[in-house]
């Protein structure tokens, strides 16, 4: 899907009049960058901008990221925020630095300076960040599967053994939870039931939101294979990338052709992978990442002094404060 700097200038309609000209790096992101796009896939873009100097000096000017929501989805990050997230190994940020050359929409001298030091952001944190994002996908898969197999009914206070009105004040609930006061067994039992009822209400609300906002085609795939294919394809990719980074120090955003076919098959429901196979894969990859964490040659954390110096130099050069 073709997208140019001129398109970026057209689709950004926000009120930051400096944003487009101060964008130093812009890339395609998501399925387009992974090589996993289908005819239904949208275009996502991500980028880095350097705000004017007064944003760094003023107490009441703030910019972390700008969002684009119209014919495309986009996020443009303050360079400082971008460095912070990259140093933590945030998958979506790390991936932006390692997209294939054909997926870079725009870069300049300042963007290239970041690309030159991109390996400095890689550390053993990758195990926790990529693995953590993969696990969050698994939790969604498990919730959706639970709702598919056993749709929840709207909870009632009566079925939780509670009176029609909550008789515990907020002060009592707060004190009990902090264990500041020892209450009778009856009060503690009532408190546990109230918490269980509140949890059931949240579960039901989440279920109703899921039903309301489901993409019909994606819902049909989920019914067919018994799990959310898009979330599973994402968690598989994240686990595979984490293993590659820890073992080789390389970040391959554009996935190999044979892997793309496999992941697109899961995403679109054309797969023989059962839910049990997915869980088996997750368990094996968690064990593998634990092992790689001990043997990887990546540093424990990035060299923050080096990254801080690079960030400072880029910002100062950009504002013509040094030459």
PDB file of C-alpha atoms in Angstrom, residues 35-313:
ATOM      1  CA  UNK A  35       4.353  -8.828   5.566  1.00  0.00           C
ATOM      2  CA  UNK A  36       1.097 -10.152   7.060  1.00  0.00           C
ATOM      3  CA  UNK A  37      -1.382  -7.824   5.358  1.00  0.00           C
ATOM      4  CA  UNK A  38      -4.590  -9.199   3.898  1.00  0.00           C
ATOM      5  CA  UNK A  39      -7.039  -7.376   1.602  1.00  0.00           C
ATOM      6  CA  UNK A  40      -8.903  -6.227   4.728  1.00  0.00           C
ATOM      7  CA  UNK A  41      -5.796  -4.814   6.417  1.00  0.00           C
ATOM      8  CA  UNK A  42      -5.648  -1.079   7.088  1.00  0.00           C
ATOM      9  CA  UNK A  43      -2.548   1.064   6.858  1.00  0.00           C
ATOM     10  CA  UNK A  44      -0.908   2.136  10.115  1.00  0.00           C
ATOM     11  CA  UNK A  45       1.938   4.617  10.318  1.00  0.00           C
ATOM     12  CA  UNK A  46       4.261   5.538  13.164  1.00  0.00           C
ATOM     13  CA  UNK A  47       6.796   8.305  13.471  1.00  0.00           C
ATOM     14  CA  UNK A  48       9.073  10.498  15.560  1.00  0.00           C
ATOM     15  CA  UNK A  49       8.916  14.269  15.864  1.00  0.00           C
ATOM     16  CA  UNK A  50      11.092  16.821  17.666  1.00  0.00           C
ATOM     17  CA  UNK A  51       8.873  19.474  19.267  1.00  0.00           C
ATOM     18  CA  UNK A  52       9.955  23.130  19.258  1.00  0.00           C
ATOM     19  CA  UNK A  53      12.491  24.058  21.919  1.00  0.00           C
ATOM     20  CA  UNK A  54       9.903  25.791  24.126  1.00  0.00           C
ATOM     21  CA  UNK A  55       8.235  22.403  24.686  1.00  0.00           C
ATOM     22  CA  UNK A  56      11.385  21.323  26.501  1.00  0.00           C
ATOM     23  CA  UNK A  57      11.704  24.569  28.465  1.00  0.00           C
ATOM     24  CA  UNK A  58       8.116  25.497  29.347  1.00  0.00           C
ATOM     25  CA  UNK A  59       6.157  24.227  32.322  1.00  0.00           C
ATOM     26  CA  UNK A  60       2.747  24.298  30.591  1.00  0.00           C
ATOM     27  CA  UNK A  61       3.516  22.940  27.116  1.00  0.00           C
ATOM     28  CA  UNK A  62       3.350  19.189  26.758  1.00  0.00           C
ATOM     29  CA  UNK A  63       3.546  16.782  23.849  1.00  0.00           C
ATOM     30  CA  UNK A  64       4.035  13.031  24.121  1.00  0.00           C
ATOM     31  CA  UNK A  65       2.369  11.801  20.958  1.00  0.00           C
ATOM     32  CA  UNK A  66      -0.113  12.848  18.308  1.00  0.00           C
ATOM     33  CA  UNK A  67      -2.799  10.546  16.943  1.00  0.00           C
ATOM     34  CA  UNK A  68      -4.148  10.365  13.401  1.00  0.00           C
ATOM     35  CA  UNK A  69      -7.587   8.818  13.022  1.00  0.00           C
ATOM     36  CA  UNK A  70      -9.190   9.102   9.602  1.00  0.00           C
ATOM     37  CA  UNK A  71      -8.430   7.073   6.491  1.00  0.00           C
ATOM     38  CA  UNK A  72      -5.352   5.672   8.273  1.00  0.00           C
ATOM     39  CA  UNK A  73      -4.275   5.183  11.873  1.00  0.00           C
ATOM     40  CA  UNK A  74      -1.104   6.867  13.012  1.00  0.00           C
ATOM     41  CA  UNK A  75       0.924   7.798  16.073  1.00  0.00           C
ATOM     42  CA  UNK A  76       3.743  10.343  16.076  1.00  0.00           C
ATOM     43  CA  UNK A  77       5.924  10.305  19.194  1.00  0.00           C
ATOM     44  CA  UNK A  78       7.917  13.005  20.894  1.00  0.00           C
ATOM     45  CA  UNK A  79      11.528  11.937  20.380  1.00  0.00           C
ATOM     46  CA  UNK A  80      12.075  11.946  24.148  1.00  0.00           C
ATOM     47  CA  UNK A  81       9.088   9.655  24.736  1.00  0.00           C
ATOM     48  CA  UNK A  82      10.260   7.442  21.899  1.00  0.00           C
ATOM     49  CA  UNK A  83      13.707   7.007  23.487  1.00  0.00           C
ATOM     50  CA  UNK A  84      12.115   6.178  26.852  1.00  0.00           C
ATOM     51  CA  UNK A  85       9.888   3.475  25.368  1.00  0.00           C
ATOM     52  CA  UNK A  86      12.635   2.072  23.148  1.00  0.00           C
ATOM     53  CA  UNK A  87      14.996   1.777  26.113  1.00  0.00           C
ATOM     54  CA  UNK A  88      12.324  -0.313  27.867  1.00  0.00           C
ATOM     55  CA  UNK A  89      12.186  -2.654  24.866  1.00  0.00           C
ATOM     56  CA  UNK A  90       8.598  -1.705  23.983  1.00  0.00           C
ATOM     57  CA  UNK A  91       7.815  -3.988  21.002  1.00  0.00           C
ATOM     58  CA  UNK A  92       5.865  -1.471  18.916  1.00  0.00           C
ATOM     59  CA  UNK A  93       8.675   1.077  19.330  1.00  0.00           C
ATOM     60  CA  UNK A  94      11.550  -1.328  18.695  1.00  0.00           C
ATOM     61  CA  UNK A  95       9.812  -2.597  15.565  1.00  0.00           C
ATOM     62  CA  UNK A  96       9.659   0.905  14.116  1.00  0.00           C
ATOM     63  CA  UNK A  97      13.447   1.133  14.199  1.00  0.00           C
ATOM     64  CA  UNK A  98      13.947  -2.103  12.275  1.00  0.00           C
ATOM     65  CA  UNK A  99      11.316  -2.055   9.513  1.00  0.00           C
ATOM     66  CA  UNK A 100      12.457  -3.020   6.029  1.00  0.00           C
ATOM     67  CA  UNK A 101      13.878  -0.156   3.992  1.00  0.00           C
ATOM     68  CA  UNK A 102      10.864  -0.144   1.657  1.00  0.00           C
ATOM     69  CA  UNK A 103       8.601   0.514   4.639  1.00  0.00           C
ATOM     70  CA  UNK A 104      10.400   3.746   5.616  1.00  0.00           C
ATOM     71  CA  UNK A 105       8.192   6.558   4.345  1.00  0.00           C
ATOM     72  CA  UNK A 106      10.473   9.400   5.424  1.00  0.00           C
ATOM     73  CA  UNK A 107      13.726   9.897   7.238  1.00  0.00           C
ATOM     74  CA  UNK A 108      16.305  12.668   7.350  1.00  0.00           C
ATOM     75  CA  UNK A 109      19.666  13.300   8.989  1.00  0.00           C
ATOM     76  CA  UNK A 110      18.111  13.264  12.461  1.00  0.00           C
ATOM     77  CA  UNK A 111      16.122  10.095  11.818  1.00  0.00           C
ATOM     78  CA  UNK A 112      19.218   8.422  10.419  1.00  0.00           C
ATOM     79  CA  UNK A 113      21.143   9.308  13.580  1.00  0.00           C
ATOM     80  CA  UNK A 114      18.593   7.265  15.541  1.00  0.00           C
ATOM     81  CA  UNK A 115      18.796   4.375  13.079  1.00  0.00           C
ATOM     82  CA  UNK A 116      22.574   4.411  13.428  1.00  0.00           C
ATOM     83  CA  UNK A 117      22.313   3.700  17.171  1.00  0.00           C
ATOM     84  CA  UNK A 118      19.209   1.495  17.090  1.00  0.00           C
ATOM     85  CA  UNK A 119      21.073  -1.587  18.371  1.00  0.00           C
ATOM     86  CA  UNK A 120      21.839   0.363  21.557  1.00  0.00           C
ATOM     87  CA  UNK A 121      18.191   0.006  22.580  1.00  0.00           C
ATOM     88  CA  UNK A 122      18.341  -3.792  22.614  1.00  0.00           C
ATOM     89  CA  UNK A 123      18.831  -5.518  25.949  1.00  0.00           C
ATOM     90  CA  UNK A 124      17.651  -8.466  27.998  1.00  0.00           C
ATOM     91  CA  UNK A 125      14.511  -6.408  28.682  1.00  0.00           C
ATOM     92  CA  UNK A 126      13.278  -7.794  25.350  1.00  0.00           C
ATOM     93  CA  UNK A 127      12.401 -11.043  27.097  1.00  0.00           C
ATOM     94  CA  UNK A 128       9.990  -9.277  29.438  1.00  0.00           C
ATOM     95  CA  UNK A 129       8.603  -6.686  27.004  1.00  0.00           C
ATOM     96  CA  UNK A 130       7.964  -8.908  23.986  1.00  0.00           C
ATOM     97  CA  UNK A 131       7.013 -11.841  26.196  1.00  0.00           C
ATOM     98  CA  UNK A 132       4.708  -9.601  28.234  1.00  0.00           C
ATOM     99  CA  UNK A 133       2.920  -8.307  25.157  1.00  0.00           C
ATOM    100  CA  UNK A 134       2.518 -11.875  23.879  1.00  0.00           C
ATOM    101  CA  UNK A 135       1.043 -12.927  27.229  1.00  0.00           C
ATOM    102  CA  UNK A 136      -1.445 -10.052  27.115  1.00  0.00           C
ATOM    103  CA  UNK A 137      -2.604 -11.369  23.731  1.00  0.00           C
ATOM    104  CA  UNK A 138      -3.027 -14.825  25.288  1.00  0.00           C
ATOM    105  CA  UNK A 139      -5.200 -13.401  28.088  1.00  0.00           C
ATOM    106  CA  UNK A 140      -7.485 -11.849  25.490  1.00  0.00           C
ATOM    107  CA  UNK A 141      -7.648 -15.132  23.589  1.00  0.00           C
ATOM    108  CA  UNK A 142      -8.573 -16.963  26.790  1.00  0.00           C
ATOM    109  CA  UNK A 143     -11.254 -14.429  27.726  1.00  0.00           C
ATOM    110  CA  UNK A 144     -12.842 -14.580  24.275  1.00  0.00           C
ATOM    111  CA  UNK A 145     -12.763 -18.389  24.289  1.00  0.00           C
ATOM    112  CA  UNK A 146     -14.400 -18.416  27.708  1.00  0.00           C
ATOM    113  CA  UNK A 147     -17.174 -16.135  26.440  1.00  0.00           C
ATOM    114  CA  UNK A 148     -17.632 -18.249  23.302  1.00  0.00           C
ATOM    115  CA  UNK A 149     -18.015 -21.447  25.284  1.00  0.00           C
ATOM    116  CA  UNK A 150     -20.007 -20.034  28.174  1.00  0.00           C
ATOM    117  CA  UNK A 151     -21.520 -16.573  27.545  1.00  0.00           C
ATOM    118  CA  UNK A 152     -22.040 -14.866  30.908  1.00  0.00           C
ATOM    119  CA  UNK A 153     -25.416 -13.658  32.094  1.00  0.00           C
ATOM    120  CA  UNK A 154     -25.912 -10.306  33.751  1.00  0.00           C
ATOM    121  CA  UNK A 155     -24.944 -10.864  37.398  1.00  0.00           C
ATOM    122  CA  UNK A 156     -27.373 -10.111  40.201  1.00  0.00           C
ATOM    123  CA  UNK A 157     -26.710  -9.235  43.801  1.00  0.00           C
ATOM    124  CA  UNK A 158     -29.059 -12.007  44.937  1.00  0.00           C
ATOM    125  CA  UNK A 159     -27.070 -14.786  43.273  1.00  0.00           C
ATOM    126  CA  UNK A 160     -24.015 -13.559  45.161  1.00  0.00           C
ATOM    127  CA  UNK A 161     -25.913 -13.731  48.455  1.00  0.00           C
ATOM    128  CA  UNK A 162     -26.052  -9.940  48.785  1.00  0.00           C
ATOM    129  CA  UNK A 163     -28.842  -7.589  49.879  1.00  0.00           C
ATOM    130  CA  UNK A 164     -30.399  -5.362  47.243  1.00  0.00           C
ATOM    131  CA  UNK A 165     -28.334  -2.381  48.421  1.00  0.00           C
ATOM    132  CA  UNK A 166     -24.662  -2.326  49.367  1.00  0.00           C
ATOM    133  CA  UNK A 167     -24.635  -1.873  53.142  1.00  0.00           C
ATOM    134  CA  UNK A 168     -20.871  -1.435  53.419  1.00  0.00           C
ATOM    135  CA  UNK A 169     -19.669   2.139  53.256  1.00  0.00           C
ATOM    136  CA  UNK A 170     -16.693   3.110  51.160  1.00  0.00           C
ATOM    137  CA  UNK A 171     -14.761   3.865  54.358  1.00  0.00           C
ATOM    138  CA  UNK A 172     -15.377   0.376  55.741  1.00  0.00           C
ATOM    139  CA  UNK A 173     -14.392  -1.271  52.454  1.00  0.00           C
ATOM    140  CA  UNK A 174     -11.208   0.773  52.231  1.00  0.00           C
ATOM    141  CA  UNK A 175     -10.204   0.119  55.825  1.00  0.00           C
ATOM    142  CA  UNK A 176     -10.857  -3.608  55.522  1.00  0.00           C
ATOM    143  CA  UNK A 177      -8.815  -3.893  52.352  1.00  0.00           C
ATOM    144  CA  UNK A 178      -5.900  -2.112  54.009  1.00  0.00           C
ATOM    145  CA  UNK A 179      -6.301  -4.293  57.107  1.00  0.00           C
ATOM    146  CA  UNK A 180      -6.254  -1.200  59.272  1.00  0.00           C
ATOM    147  CA  UNK A 181      -9.194  -2.529  61.307  1.00  0.00           C
ATOM    148  CA  UNK A 182     -10.117  -6.080  62.253  1.00  0.00           C
ATOM    149  CA  UNK A 183     -13.753  -6.673  61.341  1.00  0.00           C
ATOM    150  CA  UNK A 184     -16.093  -9.496  62.289  1.00  0.00           C
ATOM    151  CA  UNK A 185     -16.247 -12.603  60.113  1.00  0.00           C
ATOM    152  CA  UNK A 186     -19.690 -11.566  58.885  1.00  0.00           C
ATOM    153  CA  UNK A 187     -18.426  -8.211  57.623  1.00  0.00           C
ATOM    154  CA  UNK A 188     -15.413  -9.795  55.926  1.00  0.00           C
ATOM    155  CA  UNK A 189     -17.628 -12.391  54.241  1.00  0.00           C
ATOM    156  CA  UNK A 190     -19.880  -9.592  52.972  1.00  0.00           C
ATOM    157  CA  UNK A 191     -16.853  -7.731  51.692  1.00  0.00           C
ATOM    158  CA  UNK A 192     -15.634 -10.797  49.753  1.00  0.00           C
ATOM    159  CA  UNK A 193     -19.074 -11.232  48.202  1.00  0.00           C
ATOM    160  CA  UNK A 194     -19.206  -7.566  47.167  1.00  0.00           C
ATOM    161  CA  UNK A 195     -15.806  -7.900  45.496  1.00  0.00           C
ATOM    162  CA  UNK A 196     -16.892 -11.079  43.715  1.00  0.00           C
ATOM    163  CA  UNK A 197     -20.042  -9.332  42.497  1.00  0.00           C
ATOM    164  CA  UNK A 198     -18.035  -6.343  41.258  1.00  0.00           C
ATOM    165  CA  UNK A 199     -15.663  -8.677  39.385  1.00  0.00           C
ATOM    166  CA  UNK A 200     -18.632 -10.467  37.781  1.00  0.00           C
ATOM    167  CA  UNK A 201     -20.066  -7.103  36.692  1.00  0.00           C
ATOM    168  CA  UNK A 202     -16.754  -6.139  35.078  1.00  0.00           C
ATOM    169  CA  UNK A 203     -16.600  -9.487  33.292  1.00  0.00           C
ATOM    170  CA  UNK A 204     -20.134  -9.029  31.988  1.00  0.00           C
ATOM    171  CA  UNK A 205     -19.463  -5.460  30.845  1.00  0.00           C
ATOM    172  CA  UNK A 206     -16.315  -6.590  29.023  1.00  0.00           C
ATOM    173  CA  UNK A 207     -18.280  -9.386  27.379  1.00  0.00           C
ATOM    174  CA  UNK A 208     -21.040  -7.024  26.204  1.00  0.00           C
ATOM    175  CA  UNK A 209     -18.456  -4.604  24.817  1.00  0.00           C
ATOM    176  CA  UNK A 210     -16.745  -7.448  22.979  1.00  0.00           C
ATOM    177  CA  UNK A 211     -20.014  -8.638  21.444  1.00  0.00           C
ATOM    178  CA  UNK A 212     -20.991  -5.110  20.400  1.00  0.00           C
ATOM    179  CA  UNK A 213     -17.680  -4.213  18.762  1.00  0.00           C
ATOM    180  CA  UNK A 214     -16.698  -7.516  17.140  1.00  0.00           C
ATOM    181  CA  UNK A 215     -15.772  -7.496  13.475  1.00  0.00           C
ATOM    182  CA  UNK A 216     -18.279  -9.938  11.878  1.00  0.00           C
ATOM    183  CA  UNK A 217     -15.685 -11.683   9.707  1.00  0.00           C
ATOM    184  CA  UNK A 218     -13.251 -11.986  12.601  1.00  0.00           C
ATOM    185  CA  UNK A 219     -16.054 -13.312  14.806  1.00  0.00           C
ATOM    186  CA  UNK A 220     -16.859 -16.018  12.265  1.00  0.00           C
ATOM    187  CA  UNK A 221     -13.207 -17.090  12.173  1.00  0.00           C
ATOM    188  CA  UNK A 222     -13.205 -17.228  15.961  1.00  0.00           C
ATOM    189  CA  UNK A 223     -16.275 -19.452  15.985  1.00  0.00           C
ATOM    190  CA  UNK A 224     -14.717 -21.697  13.343  1.00  0.00           C
ATOM    191  CA  UNK A 225     -11.327 -22.379  14.968  1.00  0.00           C
ATOM    192  CA  UNK A 226     -12.251 -21.781  18.609  1.00  0.00           C
ATOM    193  CA  UNK A 227      -9.972 -18.819  19.286  1.00  0.00           C
ATOM    194  CA  UNK A 228      -9.154 -15.305  18.059  1.00  0.00           C
ATOM    195  CA  UNK A 229      -6.861 -15.936  15.092  1.00  0.00           C
ATOM    196  CA  UNK A 230      -5.592 -12.357  14.927  1.00  0.00           C
ATOM    197  CA  UNK A 231      -4.493 -12.322  18.576  1.00  0.00           C
ATOM    198  CA  UNK A 232      -2.874 -15.762  18.237  1.00  0.00           C
ATOM    199  CA  UNK A 233      -0.952 -14.755  15.108  1.00  0.00           C
ATOM    200  CA  UNK A 234       0.301 -11.699  17.001  1.00  0.00           C
ATOM    201  CA  UNK A 235       1.410 -13.650  20.060  1.00  0.00           C
ATOM    202  CA  UNK A 236       3.220 -16.212  17.897  1.00  0.00           C
ATOM    203  CA  UNK A 237       5.073 -13.459  16.031  1.00  0.00           C
ATOM    204  CA  UNK A 238       6.046 -11.731  19.278  1.00  0.00           C
ATOM    205  CA  UNK A 239       7.409 -14.949  20.776  1.00  0.00           C
ATOM    206  CA  UNK A 240       9.365 -15.753  17.605  1.00  0.00           C
ATOM    207  CA  UNK A 241      10.833 -12.251  17.410  1.00  0.00           C
ATOM    208  CA  UNK A 242      11.798 -12.299  21.094  1.00  0.00           C
ATOM    209  CA  UNK A 243      13.656 -15.562  20.602  1.00  0.00           C
ATOM    210  CA  UNK A 244      15.465 -14.223  17.541  1.00  0.00           C
ATOM    211  CA  UNK A 245      16.525 -11.011  19.247  1.00  0.00           C
ATOM    212  CA  UNK A 246      17.824 -12.755  22.358  1.00  0.00           C
ATOM    213  CA  UNK A 247      19.683 -15.417  20.380  1.00  0.00           C
ATOM    214  CA  UNK A 248      21.035 -13.359  17.460  1.00  0.00           C
ATOM    215  CA  UNK A 249      20.735  -9.694  18.439  1.00  0.00           C
ATOM    216  CA  UNK A 250      18.829  -9.115  15.179  1.00  0.00           C
ATOM    217  CA  UNK A 251      15.325  -7.712  14.780  1.00  0.00           C
ATOM    218  CA  UNK A 252      13.466  -9.071  11.762  1.00  0.00           C
ATOM    219  CA  UNK A 253      10.239  -7.121  11.424  1.00  0.00           C
ATOM    220  CA  UNK A 254       9.434  -8.410   7.938  1.00  0.00           C
ATOM    221  CA  UNK A 255       8.777 -12.054   8.642  1.00  0.00           C
ATOM    222  CA  UNK A 256      10.130 -14.889   6.444  1.00  0.00           C
ATOM    223  CA  UNK A 257       7.847 -15.926   3.587  1.00  0.00           C
ATOM    224  CA  UNK A 258       7.061 -19.395   4.948  1.00  0.00           C
ATOM    225  CA  UNK A 259       6.211 -17.886   8.346  1.00  0.00           C
ATOM    226  CA  UNK A 260       3.977 -15.265   6.757  1.00  0.00           C
ATOM    227  CA  UNK A 261       1.860 -17.958   5.102  1.00  0.00           C
ATOM    228  CA  UNK A 262       1.522 -19.784   8.414  1.00  0.00           C
ATOM    229  CA  UNK A 263       0.566 -16.671  10.399  1.00  0.00           C
ATOM    230  CA  UNK A 264      -1.839 -15.375   7.759  1.00  0.00           C
ATOM    231  CA  UNK A 265      -3.454 -18.821   7.777  1.00  0.00           C
ATOM    232  CA  UNK A 266      -4.033 -18.573  11.546  1.00  0.00           C
ATOM    233  CA  UNK A 267      -5.206 -14.993  11.238  1.00  0.00           C
ATOM    234  CA  UNK A 268      -7.749 -15.889   8.544  1.00  0.00           C
ATOM    235  CA  UNK A 269      -8.868 -19.211  10.050  1.00  0.00           C
ATOM    236  CA  UNK A 270      -7.143 -21.424   7.448  1.00  0.00           C
ATOM    237  CA  UNK A 271      -5.209 -23.502   9.953  1.00  0.00           C
ATOM    238  CA  UNK A 272      -5.187 -26.893  11.635  1.00  0.00           C
ATOM    239  CA  UNK A 273      -3.844 -25.437  14.884  1.00  0.00           C
ATOM    240  CA  UNK A 274      -6.136 -26.188  17.787  1.00  0.00           C
ATOM    241  CA  UNK A 275      -6.414 -24.104  20.921  1.00  0.00           C
ATOM    242  CA  UNK A 276      -4.474 -26.818  22.750  1.00  0.00           C
ATOM    243  CA  UNK A 277      -1.676 -26.491  20.188  1.00  0.00           C
ATOM    244  CA  UNK A 278      -1.543 -22.756  20.843  1.00  0.00           C
ATOM    245  CA  UNK A 279      -1.166 -23.323  24.596  1.00  0.00           C
ATOM    246  CA  UNK A 280       1.535 -25.924  23.971  1.00  0.00           C
ATOM    247  CA  UNK A 281       3.396 -23.416  21.803  1.00  0.00           C
ATOM    248  CA  UNK A 282       3.148 -20.698  24.466  1.00  0.00           C
ATOM    249  CA  UNK A 283       4.474 -22.985  27.186  1.00  0.00           C
ATOM    250  CA  UNK A 284       7.418 -24.115  25.063  1.00  0.00           C
ATOM    251  CA  UNK A 285       8.298 -20.550  24.065  1.00  0.00           C
ATOM    252  CA  UNK A 286       8.136 -19.306  27.655  1.00  0.00           C
ATOM    253  CA  UNK A 287      10.649 -22.006  28.613  1.00  0.00           C
ATOM    254  CA  UNK A 288      12.823 -21.117  25.622  1.00  0.00           C
ATOM    255  CA  UNK A 289      12.860 -17.410  26.503  1.00  0.00           C
ATOM    256  CA  UNK A 290      13.809 -18.237  30.098  1.00  0.00           C
ATOM    257  CA  UNK A 291      16.794 -20.180  28.780  1.00  0.00           C
ATOM    258  CA  UNK A 292      17.810 -17.533  26.233  1.00  0.00           C
ATOM    259  CA  UNK A 293      17.648 -14.859  28.910  1.00  0.00           C
ATOM    260  CA  UNK A 294      20.505 -16.633  30.695  1.00  0.00           C
ATOM    261  CA  UNK A 295      22.649 -17.177  27.596  1.00  0.00           C
ATOM    262  CA  UNK A 296      22.060 -14.067  25.463  1.00  0.00           C
ATOM    263  CA  UNK A 297      24.965 -11.728  24.827  1.00  0.00           C
ATOM    264  CA  UNK A 298      22.690  -8.697  25.066  1.00  0.00           C
ATOM    265  CA  UNK A 299      23.382  -6.355  27.985  1.00  0.00           C
ATOM    266  CA  UNK A 300      21.022  -6.342  30.961  1.00  0.00           C
ATOM    267  CA  UNK A 301      19.886  -2.779  30.260  1.00  0.00           C
ATOM    268  CA  UNK A 302      20.761  -0.219  27.586  1.00  0.00           C
ATOM    269  CA  UNK A 303      23.621   2.204  28.145  1.00  0.00           C
ATOM    270  CA  UNK A 304      21.443   5.096  29.312  1.00  0.00           C
ATOM    271  CA  UNK A 305      24.323   7.585  29.353  1.00  0.00           C
ATOM    272  CA  UNK A 306      25.069   6.869  25.697  1.00  0.00           C
ATOM    273  CA  UNK A 307      21.418   7.153  24.709  1.00  0.00           C
ATOM    274  CA  UNK A 308      20.956  10.351  26.712  1.00  0.00           C
ATOM    275  CA  UNK A 309      23.953  11.895  24.960  1.00  0.00           C
ATOM    276  CA  UNK A 310      22.632  10.887  21.540  1.00  0.00           C
ATOM    277  CA  UNK A 311      19.201  12.329  22.347  1.00  0.00           C
ATOM    278  CA  UNK A 312      20.695  15.570  23.606  1.00  0.00           C
ATOM    279  CA  UNK A 313      22.877  15.960  20.508  1.00  0.00           C
TER     280      UNK A 313
END
